[in-house]
Amino acid sequence: SLNVRKKVTIVSQRAQDIERYIMETLHRGATVFEAHGAFSGEKEQVITTVLSRRQAVLLRNFIRRTDPHAFITIVNSSETVGKGFRAI
């Protein structure tokens, strides 16, 4: 389907650098949550964004260079509606 997008969730110690890349380079928005790691107990930043396949690849490559210890999940979204995507 042409409307498939990638929902990307990132846990990183370099969250601000990643947020800036998403907004300034990929021209997308993101939501940032403050969380704590259940295993480590440490304070974490969790970034969630929805991207095209190409943008997801670019972001993954950026994160690989910026924070090789980041934790990333990328899942397919069969339908994304709202501002910047299809109308509701």
XYZ file of N, CA and C in Angstrom:
264
model
N 0.834 -1.185 0.000
C 0.000 0.000 0.000
C 0.876 1.245 0.000
N 0.421 2.273 -0.688
C 1.188 3.509 -0.761
C 1.108 4.322 0.520
N 0.140 4.021 1.390
C -0.028 4.803 2.613
C 0.740 4.218 3.801
N 1.551 3.181 3.598
C 2.295 2.584 4.693
C 3.345 3.576 5.190
N 3.387 3.749 6.495
C 4.380 4.602 7.141
C 5.107 3.780 8.192
N 6.164 4.329 8.735
C 6.945 3.672 9.774
C 6.788 4.466 11.076
N 6.318 3.792 12.114
C 6.266 4.407 13.439
C 7.570 4.039 14.123
N 8.332 5.058 14.485
C 9.659 4.849 15.051
C 9.649 5.316 16.504
N 10.114 4.448 17.390
C 10.252 4.782 18.803
C 11.717 4.618 19.175
N 12.278 5.643 19.817
C 13.709 5.683 20.101
C 13.920 5.992 21.581
N 14.792 5.232 22.216
C 15.251 5.535 23.570
C 16.731 5.841 23.441
N 17.127 7.060 23.843
C 18.505 7.480 23.627
C 18.942 8.506 24.664
N 20.219 8.474 24.975
C 20.813 9.504 25.818
C 21.072 10.782 25.011
N 20.952 10.708 23.686
C 21.195 11.854 22.795
C 19.882 12.336 22.169
N 18.820 12.341 22.962
C 17.481 12.648 22.455
C 17.404 14.012 21.781
N 18.037 15.027 22.341
C 17.942 16.360 21.740
C 18.539 16.402 20.340
N 19.666 15.729 20.133
C 20.269 15.682 18.794
C 19.339 14.983 17.809
N 18.700 13.920 18.258
C 17.797 13.153 17.398
C 16.543 13.964 17.098
N 15.988 14.630 18.103
C 14.820 15.500 17.887
C 15.128 16.561 16.844
N 16.271 17.205 16.988
C 16.671 18.267 16.052
C 16.777 17.713 14.629
N 17.363 16.523 14.470
C 17.494 15.907 13.154
C 16.120 15.632 12.550
N 15.206 15.095 13.357
C 13.863 14.792 12.868
C 13.178 16.068 12.380
N 13.265 17.129 13.174
C 12.551 18.362 12.824
C 13.245 19.165 11.727
N 14.555 19.329 11.823
C 15.265 20.221 10.900
C 15.690 19.560 9.601
N 16.008 18.283 9.635
C 16.476 17.599 8.421
C 15.347 16.842 7.739
N 14.570 16.079 8.536
C 13.482 15.285 7.950
C 12.183 16.074 7.836
N 12.115 17.232 8.502
C 10.926 18.101 8.478
C 9.669 17.358 8.930
N 9.808 16.609 10.012
C 8.695 15.888 10.619
C 8.594 16.311 12.077
N 7.502 15.948 12.686
C 7.309 16.214 14.105
C 7.638 14.971 14.913
N 7.626 15.133 16.215
C 7.897 14.011 17.111
C 7.243 14.294 18.453
N 7.028 13.248 19.208
C 6.537 13.364 20.574
C 7.609 12.791 21.482
N 7.897 13.512 22.568
C 8.943 13.092 23.488
C 8.319 12.806 24.846
N 8.652 11.641 25.389
C 8.176 11.234 26.709
C 9.369 11.119 27.638
N 9.160 11.450 28.887
C 10.174 11.164 29.885
C 9.768 9.858 30.551
N 10.713 8.957 30.690
C 10.421 7.633 31.234
C 11.592 7.190 32.104
N 11.444 6.040 32.708
C 12.588 5.449 33.398
C 12.687 3.991 32.961
N 13.912 3.544 32.821
C 14.146 2.169 32.387
C 13.789 1.192 33.493
N 12.972 0.206 33.201
C 12.591 -0.789 34.194
C 13.799 -1.615 34.625
N 14.671 -1.911 33.708
C 15.858 -2.708 34.031
C 16.908 -1.855 34.730
N 17.227 -0.698 34.141
C 18.309 0.140 34.680
C 17.848 1.067 35.795
N 16.558 1.434 35.778
C 16.053 2.407 36.744
C 16.454 3.829 36.417
N 17.152 4.029 35.301
C 17.633 5.357 34.924
C 16.563 6.142 34.183
N 16.656 7.472 34.289
C 15.772 8.376 33.559
C 16.114 8.304 32.075
N 15.098 8.224 31.237
C 15.288 8.080 29.786
C 14.392 9.063 29.039
N 14.769 9.385 27.821
C 13.938 10.146 26.898
C 13.474 9.178 25.817
N 12.166 9.174 25.544
C 11.599 8.310 24.510
C 10.995 9.211 23.441
N 11.424 9.040 22.209
C 10.953 9.838 21.073
C 10.116 8.935 20.182
N 8.951 9.422 19.789
C 8.103 8.693 18.849
C 7.815 9.595 17.663
N 7.932 9.048 16.467
C 7.635 9.802 15.254
C 7.110 8.844 14.190
N 6.452 9.393 13.179
C 5.948 8.602 12.050
C 6.587 9.153 10.784
N 7.196 8.259 10.011
C 7.987 8.667 8.851
C 7.680 7.797 7.642
N 8.113 8.275 6.487
C 8.106 7.428 5.294
C 9.232 6.402 5.442
N 9.219 5.407 4.603
C 10.268 4.379 4.650
C 11.649 5.004 4.459
N 11.766 5.880 3.495
C 13.052 6.535 3.220
C 13.519 7.361 4.408
N 12.616 8.128 5.016
C 12.975 8.932 6.178
C 13.402 8.046 7.347
N 12.740 6.907 7.524
C 13.099 5.985 8.604
C 14.516 5.453 8.419
N 14.894 5.159 7.179
C 16.251 4.693 6.891
C 17.263 5.796 7.202
N 16.964 7.025 6.783
C 17.863 8.145 7.070
C 18.017 8.355 8.572
N 16.904 8.273 9.312
C 16.961 8.452 10.754
C 17.775 7.340 11.406
N 17.548 6.127 10.992
C 18.301 5.004 11.570
C 19.801 5.167 11.341
N 20.184 5.609 10.157
C 21.605 5.833 9.869
C 22.168 6.961 10.738
N 21.386 8.024 10.924
C 21.818 9.128 11.780
C 22.011 8.643 13.220
N 21.052 7.881 13.724
C 21.144 7.381 15.103
C 22.335 6.444 15.251
N 22.577 5.618 14.265
C 23.726 4.702 14.303
C 25.030 5.480 14.501
N 25.146 6.642 13.838
C 26.349 7.470 13.967
C 26.362 8.254 15.279
N 25.190 8.709 15.719
C 25.090 9.612 16.862
C 25.080 8.895 18.206
N 24.344 7.807 18.298
C 24.226 7.069 19.554
C 24.099 5.571 19.268
N 25.239 4.895 19.131
C 25.198 3.468 18.818
C 24.555 2.614 19.924
N 24.313 3.200 21.103
C 23.692 2.468 22.207
C 22.187 2.723 22.294
N 21.633 3.470 21.349
C 20.192 3.759 21.349
C 19.406 2.468 21.147
N 18.165 2.493 21.609
C 17.236 1.378 21.406
C 16.140 1.889 20.486
N 15.910 1.200 19.369
C 14.974 1.673 18.347
C 14.004 0.556 17.994
N 12.723 0.897 17.909
C 11.757 -0.025 17.313
C 11.132 0.684 16.128
N 10.947 -0.050 15.053
C 10.327 0.478 13.840
C 9.233 -0.499 13.446
N 7.997 -0.001 13.390
C 6.870 -0.862 13.033
C 6.098 -0.235 11.879
N 5.492 -1.071 11.059
C 4.671 -0.585 9.958
C 3.335 -0.081 10.475
N 2.887 1.026 9.913
C 1.559 1.554 10.196
C 0.795 1.529 8.878
N -0.296 0.787 8.832
C -1.031 0.655 7.571
C -1.846 1.905 7.263
N -2.115 2.709 8.290
C -2.881 3.927 8.056
C -2.473 4.977 9.081
N -2.134 6.167 8.594
C -1.780 7.283 9.456
C -2.610 8.477 9.022
N -3.388 9.015 9.947
C -4.243 10.153 9.616
C -3.957 11.298 10.589
N -4.136 12.504 10.119
C -3.910 13.680 10.938
C -3.005 14.659 10.224
N -2.678 15.747 10.903
C -1.872 16.812 10.306
C -0.565 16.273 9.738
N -0.290 16.612 8.498
C 0.925 16.154 7.822
C 0.738 14.830 7.089
N -0.403 14.198 7.288
C -0.701 12.925 6.641
C -2.079 13.038 6.002
N -2.810 11.944 5.907
C -4.165 11.998 5.332
C -5.121 12.686 6.293
N -6.133 13.349 5.720
C -7.137 14.015 6.550
C -7.960 12.978 7.294
N -8.425 13.371 8.454
C -9.249 12.473 9.287
C -10.588 12.200 8.625
